[in-house]
PDB file of C-alpha atoms in Angstrom:
ATOM      1  CA  MET A   1    -217.189-236.205  77.137  1.00 77.00           C
ATOM      2  CA  SER A   2    -214.176-237.968  75.597  1.00 89.00           C
ATOM      3  CA  VAL A   3    -210.725-236.446  75.575  1.00 87.00           C
ATOM      4  CA  GLN A   4    -210.970-236.103  71.788  1.00 89.00           C
ATOM      5  CA  GLU A   5    -214.268-234.148  72.101  1.00 91.00           C
ATOM      6  CA  ARG A   6    -212.754-231.869  74.694  1.00 89.00           C
ATOM      7  CA  LYS A   7    -209.756-231.160  72.577  1.00 90.00           C
ATOM      8  CA  GLU A   8    -211.907-230.414  69.612  1.00 92.00           C
ATOM      9  CA  ARG A   9    -214.059-228.008  71.700  1.00 93.00           C
ATOM     10  CA  GLU A  10    -210.903-226.293  73.064  1.00 92.00           C
ATOM     11  CA  ARG A  11    -209.513-225.971  69.505  1.00 93.00           C
ATOM     12  CA  ALA A  12    -212.816-224.479  68.242  1.00 94.00           C
ATOM     13  CA  GLY A  13    -212.793-222.058  71.200  1.00 94.00           C
ATOM     14  CA  ARG A  14    -209.249-220.917  70.335  1.00 94.00           C
ATOM     15  CA  GLU A  15    -210.180-220.454  66.727  1.00 95.00           C
ATOM     16  CA  ARG A  16    -213.257-218.325  67.699  1.00 96.00           C
ATOM     17  CA  LEU A  17    -210.911-216.316  69.971  1.00 96.00           C
ATOM     18  CA  ILE A  18    -208.368-215.687  67.178  1.00 96.00           C
ATOM     19  CA  LEU A  19    -211.081-214.567  64.759  1.00 97.00           C
ATOM     20  CA  ALA A  20    -212.893-212.329  67.263  1.00 97.00           C
ATOM     21  CA  THR A  21    -209.552-210.717  68.187  1.00 97.00           C
ATOM     22  CA  ALA A  22    -208.613-210.266  64.558  1.00 97.00           C
ATOM     23  CA  ARG A  23    -211.996-208.557  63.877  1.00 97.00           C
ATOM     24  CA  GLU A  24    -211.725-206.359  66.867  1.00 97.00           C
ATOM     25  CA  LEU A  25    -208.172-205.326  66.014  1.00 97.00           C
ATOM     26  CA  ALA A  26    -209.076-204.724  62.345  1.00 98.00           C
ATOM     27  CA  GLU A  27    -212.190-202.628  63.296  1.00 96.00           C
ATOM     28  CA  GLN A  28    -210.123-200.555  65.752  1.00 96.00           C
ATOM     29  CA  GLN A  29    -206.933-200.059  63.741  1.00 96.00           C
ATOM     30  CA  GLY A  30    -207.413-201.454  60.273  1.00 96.00           C
ATOM     31  CA  TRP A  31    -206.265-204.749  58.742  1.00 98.00           C
ATOM     32  CA  ASP A  32    -202.627-203.580  58.502  1.00 97.00           C
ATOM     33  CA  ALA A  33    -202.554-203.794  62.306  1.00 96.00           C
ATOM     34  CA  VAL A  34    -203.556-207.458  62.301  1.00 97.00           C
ATOM     35  CA  THR A  35    -200.374-209.522  62.382  1.00 95.00           C
ATOM     36  CA  THR A  36    -199.845-213.010  63.682  1.00 92.00           C
ATOM     37  CA  ARG A  37    -197.415-211.647  66.247  1.00 93.00           C
ATOM     38  CA  ARG A  38    -199.969-209.064  67.553  1.00 95.00           C
ATOM     39  CA  LEU A  39    -202.740-211.631  67.573  1.00 95.00           C
ATOM     40  CA  ALA A  40    -200.585-214.141  69.452  1.00 94.00           C
ATOM     41  CA  GLU A  41    -199.820-211.493  72.079  1.00 94.00           C
ATOM     42  CA  ARG A  42    -203.431-210.449  72.423  1.00 95.00           C
ATOM     43  CA  ILE A  43    -204.876-213.958  72.771  1.00 93.00           C
ATOM     44  CA  GLU A  44    -201.927-214.991  75.003  1.00 92.00           C
ATOM     45  CA  TYR A  45    -200.933-217.947  72.920  1.00 91.00           C
ATOM     46  CA  SER A  46    -197.750-218.540  71.031  1.00 91.00           C
ATOM     47  CA  GLN A  47    -197.416-217.885  67.339  1.00 92.00           C
ATOM     48  CA  PRO A  48    -197.097-221.653  66.655  1.00 92.00           C
ATOM     49  CA  VAL A  49    -200.525-222.196  68.321  1.00 91.00           C
ATOM     50  CA  LEU A  50    -201.954-219.559  66.081  1.00 91.00           C
ATOM     51  CA  TYR A  51    -200.341-221.126  63.038  1.00 93.00           C
ATOM     52  CA  SER A  52    -201.826-224.464  64.020  1.00 93.00           C
ATOM     53  CA  HIS A  53    -205.204-222.896  63.279  1.00 94.00           C
ATOM     54  CA  PHE A  54    -204.466-220.572  60.398  1.00 95.00           C
ATOM     55  CA  ARG A  55    -201.446-220.643  58.071  1.00 94.00           C
ATOM     56  CA  GLY A  56    -201.332-216.831  58.104  1.00 94.00           C
ATOM     57  CA  LYS A  57    -203.209-213.580  57.825  1.00 96.00           C
ATOM     58  CA  ARG A  58    -204.716-214.444  54.459  1.00 97.00           C
ATOM     59  CA  GLU A  59    -206.558-217.424  55.968  1.00 97.00           C
ATOM     60  CA  ILE A  60    -207.652-215.283  58.937  1.00 97.00           C
ATOM     61  CA  ILE A  61    -209.084-212.727  56.504  1.00 98.00           C
ATOM     62  CA  GLY A  62    -210.801-215.533  54.676  1.00 98.00           C
ATOM     63  CA  ALA A  63    -212.346-216.919  57.852  1.00 98.00           C
ATOM     64  CA  VAL A  64    -213.495-213.508  58.891  1.00 98.00           C
ATOM     65  CA  ALA A  65    -215.028-213.032  55.439  1.00 98.00           C
ATOM     66  CA  LEU A  66    -216.987-216.358  55.766  1.00 98.00           C
ATOM     67  CA  GLU A  67    -218.303-215.320  59.189  1.00 98.00           C
ATOM     68  CA  GLY A  68    -219.227-211.899  57.759  1.00 98.00           C
ATOM     69  CA  ALA A  69    -221.085-213.520  54.893  1.00 98.00           C
ATOM     70  CA  ALA A  70    -223.157-215.599  57.239  1.00 98.00           C
ATOM     71  CA  GLU A  71    -223.953-212.590  59.394  1.00 98.00           C
ATOM     72  CA  MET A  72    -224.828-210.516  56.369  1.00 98.00           C
ATOM     73  CA  ALA A  73    -227.105-213.238  54.967  1.00 98.00           C
ATOM     74  CA  ALA A  74    -228.903-213.380  58.335  1.00 98.00           C
ATOM     75  CA  ALA A  75    -229.294-209.589  58.456  1.00 98.00           C
ATOM     76  CA  LEU A  76    -230.627-209.513  54.868  1.00 98.00           C
ATOM     77  CA  ARG A  77    -233.173-212.216  55.471  1.00 98.00           C
ATOM     78  CA  SER A  78    -234.217-210.659  58.736  1.00 98.00           C
ATOM     79  CA  ALA A  79    -234.812-207.295  57.165  1.00 98.00           C
ATOM     80  CA  ALA A  80    -236.665-208.736  54.174  1.00 97.00           C
ATOM     81  CA  SER A  81    -238.909-210.949  56.275  1.00 97.00           C
ATOM     82  CA  ALA A  82    -239.985-207.921  58.370  1.00 96.00           C
ATOM     83  CA  ALA A  83    -241.152-205.954  55.326  1.00 96.00           C
ATOM     84  CA  ASP A  84    -244.524-206.081  53.579  1.00 93.00           C
ATOM     85  CA  GLY A  85    -244.645-206.305  49.836  1.00 93.00           C
ATOM     86  CA  PRO A  86    -241.927-206.506  47.162  1.00 93.00           C
ATOM     87  CA  ARG A  87    -240.879-202.813  47.171  1.00 93.00           C
ATOM     88  CA  ASP A  88    -240.583-202.671  50.993  1.00 95.00           C
ATOM     89  CA  ARG A  89    -238.607-205.870  50.988  1.00 95.00           C
ATOM     90  CA  VAL A  90    -236.121-204.574  48.420  1.00 96.00           C
ATOM     91  CA  THR A  91    -235.859-201.259  50.278  1.00 97.00           C
ATOM     92  CA  ALA A  92    -235.333-203.085  53.568  1.00 97.00           C
ATOM     93  CA  LEU A  93    -232.787-205.369  51.819  1.00 97.00           C
ATOM     94  CA  ALA A  94    -230.808-202.371  50.544  1.00 97.00           C
ATOM     95  CA  ARG A  95    -230.887-200.595  53.918  1.00 97.00           C
ATOM     96  CA  ALA A  96    -229.774-203.773  55.677  1.00 98.00           C
ATOM     97  CA  TYR A  97    -226.847-204.364  53.273  1.00 98.00           C
ATOM     98  CA  LEU A  98    -225.650-200.686  53.517  1.00 97.00           C
ATOM     99  CA  GLY A  99    -226.079-200.788  57.319  1.00 97.00           C
ATOM    100  CA  PHE A 100    -224.040-203.946  57.560  1.00 98.00           C
ATOM    101  CA  ALA A 101    -221.236-202.482  55.515  1.00 98.00           C
ATOM    102  CA  GLU A 102    -221.309-199.252  57.685  1.00 96.00           C
ATOM    103  CA  ARG A 103    -221.350-201.071  61.024  1.00 97.00           C
ATOM    104  CA  ASN A 104    -218.734-203.699  60.072  1.00 97.00           C
ATOM    105  CA  PRO A 105    -216.206-201.958  57.833  1.00 97.00           C
ATOM    106  CA  ALA A 106    -213.281-204.273  58.531  1.00 97.00           C
ATOM    107  CA  VAL A 107    -215.528-207.371  58.031  1.00 98.00           C
ATOM    108  CA  TYR A 108    -216.880-205.803  54.836  1.00 98.00           C
ATOM    109  CA  ASP A 109    -213.258-205.292  53.648  1.00 98.00           C
ATOM    110  CA  ALA A 110    -212.449-208.855  54.443  1.00 98.00           C
ATOM    111  CA  MET A 111    -215.408-210.007  52.427  1.00 97.00           C
ATOM    112  CA  PHE A 112    -214.987-207.840  49.341  1.00 96.00           C
ATOM    113  CA  GLN A 113    -211.684-205.863  49.246  1.00 96.00           C
ATOM    114  CA  LEU A 114    -208.998-208.043  50.782  1.00 97.00           C
ATOM    115  CA  ASP A 115    -207.462-211.310  49.558  1.00 97.00           C
ATOM    116  CA  GLY A 116    -208.749-214.042  51.800  1.00 97.00           C
ATOM    117  CA  GLY A 117    -208.083-216.776  49.338  1.00 96.00           C
ATOM    118  CA  LEU A 118    -211.768-217.274  48.649  1.00 96.00           C
ATOM    119  CA  ALA A 119    -213.384-218.062  45.274  1.00 93.00           C
ATOM    120  CA  PHE A 120    -216.245-215.973  44.109  1.00 92.00           C
ATOM    121  CA  ALA A 121    -218.795-216.911  41.367  1.00 90.00           C
ATOM    122  CA  ARG A 122    -217.309-220.350  40.873  1.00 93.00           C
ATOM    123  CA  GLU A 123    -218.226-223.905  41.602  1.00 92.00           C
ATOM    124  CA  ASP A 124    -215.858-223.957  44.536  1.00 94.00           C
ATOM    125  CA  THR A 125    -217.256-220.755  46.099  1.00 96.00           C
ATOM    126  CA  PRO A 126    -217.652-221.517  49.853  1.00 97.00           C
ATOM    127  CA  GLU A 127    -221.256-221.992  51.028  1.00 97.00           C
ATOM    128  CA  PRO A 128    -221.433-218.783  53.264  1.00 98.00           C
ATOM    129  CA  LEU A 129    -220.642-216.608  50.194  1.00 97.00           C
ATOM    130  CA  LYS A 130    -223.211-218.503  48.083  1.00 97.00           C
ATOM    131  CA  ASP A 131    -225.755-218.136  50.915  1.00 97.00           C
ATOM    132  CA  ALA A 132    -225.129-214.346  51.214  1.00 97.00           C
ATOM    133  CA  PHE A 133    -225.793-214.027  47.475  1.00 97.00           C
ATOM    134  CA  ALA A 134    -228.913-216.203  47.771  1.00 97.00           C
ATOM    135  CA  ALA A 135    -230.158-213.943  50.599  1.00 97.00           C
ATOM    136  CA  LEU A 136    -230.149-211.093  48.067  1.00 97.00           C
ATOM    137  CA  LEU A 137    -231.581-213.167  45.242  1.00 97.00           C
ATOM    138  CA  GLU A 138    -234.501-214.376  47.361  1.00 95.00           C
ATOM    139  CA  SER A 139    -236.005-210.832  47.495  1.00 92.00           C
ATOM    140  CA  LEU A 140    -234.679-209.498  44.231  1.00 95.00           C
ATOM    141  CA  ALA A 141    -235.902-212.279  41.925  1.00 94.00           C
ATOM    142  CA  GLU A 142    -239.500-211.080  42.233  1.00 92.00           C
ATOM    143  CA  VAL A 143    -238.582-207.570  41.069  1.00 94.00           C
ATOM    144  CA  ALA A 144    -236.118-208.366  38.285  1.00 94.00           C
ATOM    145  CA  GLY A 145    -238.705-207.798  35.528  1.00 91.00           C
ATOM    146  CA  ASP A 146    -239.893-209.830  32.580  1.00 92.00           C
ATOM    147  CA  GLY A 147    -237.222-211.386  30.535  1.00 94.00           C
ATOM    148  CA  VAL A 148    -234.428-210.441  33.003  1.00 95.00           C
ATOM    149  CA  HIS A 149    -232.514-213.356  34.611  1.00 96.00           C
ATOM    150  CA  PRO A 150    -232.920-212.960  38.353  1.00 96.00           C
ATOM    151  CA  GLY A 151    -229.312-213.856  39.083  1.00 97.00           C
ATOM    152  CA  LEU A 152    -227.996-211.264  36.623  1.00 96.00           C
ATOM    153  CA  PHE A 153    -230.370-208.684  38.121  1.00 96.00           C
ATOM    154  CA  THR A 154    -229.139-209.529  41.593  1.00 97.00           C
ATOM    155  CA  GLU A 155    -225.515-209.035  40.508  1.00 97.00           C
ATOM    156  CA  VAL A 156    -226.301-205.599  39.116  1.00 96.00           C
ATOM    157  CA  PHE A 157    -228.245-204.586  42.224  1.00 97.00           C
ATOM    158  CA  TRP A 158    -225.536-205.965  44.442  1.00 97.00           C
ATOM    159  CA  ALA A 159    -222.883-204.078  42.513  1.00 97.00           C
ATOM    160  CA  ALA A 160    -224.894-200.855  43.002  1.00 97.00           C
ATOM    161  CA  LEU A 161    -225.119-201.521  46.735  1.00 97.00           C
ATOM    162  CA  HIS A 162    -221.437-202.296  46.899  1.00 98.00           C
ATOM    163  CA  GLY A 163    -220.646-199.021  45.056  1.00 97.00           C
ATOM    164  CA  LEU A 164    -222.778-197.038  47.378  1.00 97.00           C
ATOM    165  CA  ALA A 165    -221.225-198.682  50.429  1.00 97.00           C
ATOM    166  CA  THR A 166    -217.656-198.203  49.205  1.00 97.00           C
ATOM    167  CA  LEU A 167    -218.043-194.613  47.932  1.00 97.00           C
ATOM    168  CA  THR A 168    -219.949-193.550  51.083  1.00 95.00           C
ATOM    169  CA  ARG A 169    -217.162-195.030  53.316  1.00 94.00           C
ATOM    170  CA  ALA A 170    -214.510-193.249  51.276  1.00 94.00           C
ATOM    171  CA  GLY A 171    -216.298-189.971  51.743  1.00 95.00           C
ATOM    172  CA  ARG A 172    -216.945-189.609  48.026  1.00 96.00           C
ATOM    173  CA  LEU A 173    -220.701-189.191  48.403  1.00 95.00           C
ATOM    174  CA  PRO A 174    -222.461-186.581  50.625  1.00 89.00           C
ATOM    175  CA  PRO A 175    -223.794-188.397  53.688  1.00 82.00           C
ATOM    176  CA  GLY A 176    -227.125-186.548  53.809  1.00 90.00           C
ATOM    177  CA  ASP A 177    -228.508-188.218  50.647  1.00 94.00           C
ATOM    178  CA  ALA A 178    -228.161-191.876  51.715  1.00 93.00           C
ATOM    179  CA  GLU A 179    -231.819-192.559  51.988  1.00 94.00           C
ATOM    180  CA  ARG A 180    -232.564-190.848  48.678  1.00 96.00           C
ATOM    181  CA  ARG A 181    -229.998-192.994  47.027  1.00 96.00           C
ATOM    182  CA  VAL A 182    -231.667-196.209  48.251  1.00 96.00           C
ATOM    183  CA  GLU A 183    -235.056-194.929  47.063  1.00 96.00           C
ATOM    184  CA  LEU A 184    -233.665-194.047  43.708  1.00 95.00           C
ATOM    185  CA  LEU A 185    -231.971-197.442  43.358  1.00 95.00           C
ATOM    186  CA  VAL A 186    -235.185-199.279  44.284  1.00 95.00           C
ATOM    187  CA  ASP A 187    -237.387-197.061  42.045  1.00 93.00           C
ATOM    188  CA  ARG A 188    -235.118-197.287  38.929  1.00 91.00           C
ATOM    189  CA  LEU A 189    -233.944-200.909  39.099  1.00 87.00           C
ATOM    190  CA  ALA A 190    -236.749-202.895  40.704  1.00 84.00           C
ATOM    191  CA  VAL A 191    -239.969-203.560  38.870  1.00 82.00           C
ATOM    192  CA  VAL A 192    -242.593-203.324  41.636  1.00 71.00           C
TER     193      VAL A 192
END
């Protein structure tokens, strides 16, 4: 291994450590607790080292959002592939989405609530975000219905899932009806 390869591997390792520490801190104490000073202390590197990887908190949030999008896409595809038939796939997809949001609230916030400097629904949208949307579209296109654009249907279904995730987390919806909400969403929106 060359010196350059070793340096690149060490740099990638530091970057993973910074992001893992930011995620851990955000999940424990919220994103307000994630500061470059606190991260530098926790990872035992100086702030200039941290800034050599990320220009600030906004870039860290963006990097966490991209990681989260890749993780969400994998979870959605896994859930959909384990289900039989269109209705079961869409139900599994909805459960996987809501489960991801519930298990990873800080990551979900980085993806959809906080400014991570990422472009959505544009040409320059980063691939992990496009892929997370594609993971939804793959299962939802078959249930969009005649004359309904699959991408538009996926946006509406995604918006409904996001609303359920956000309102549930905020305590605005009774927790006992979560499964009934998923069934209603699938029954009313998906043509199966």
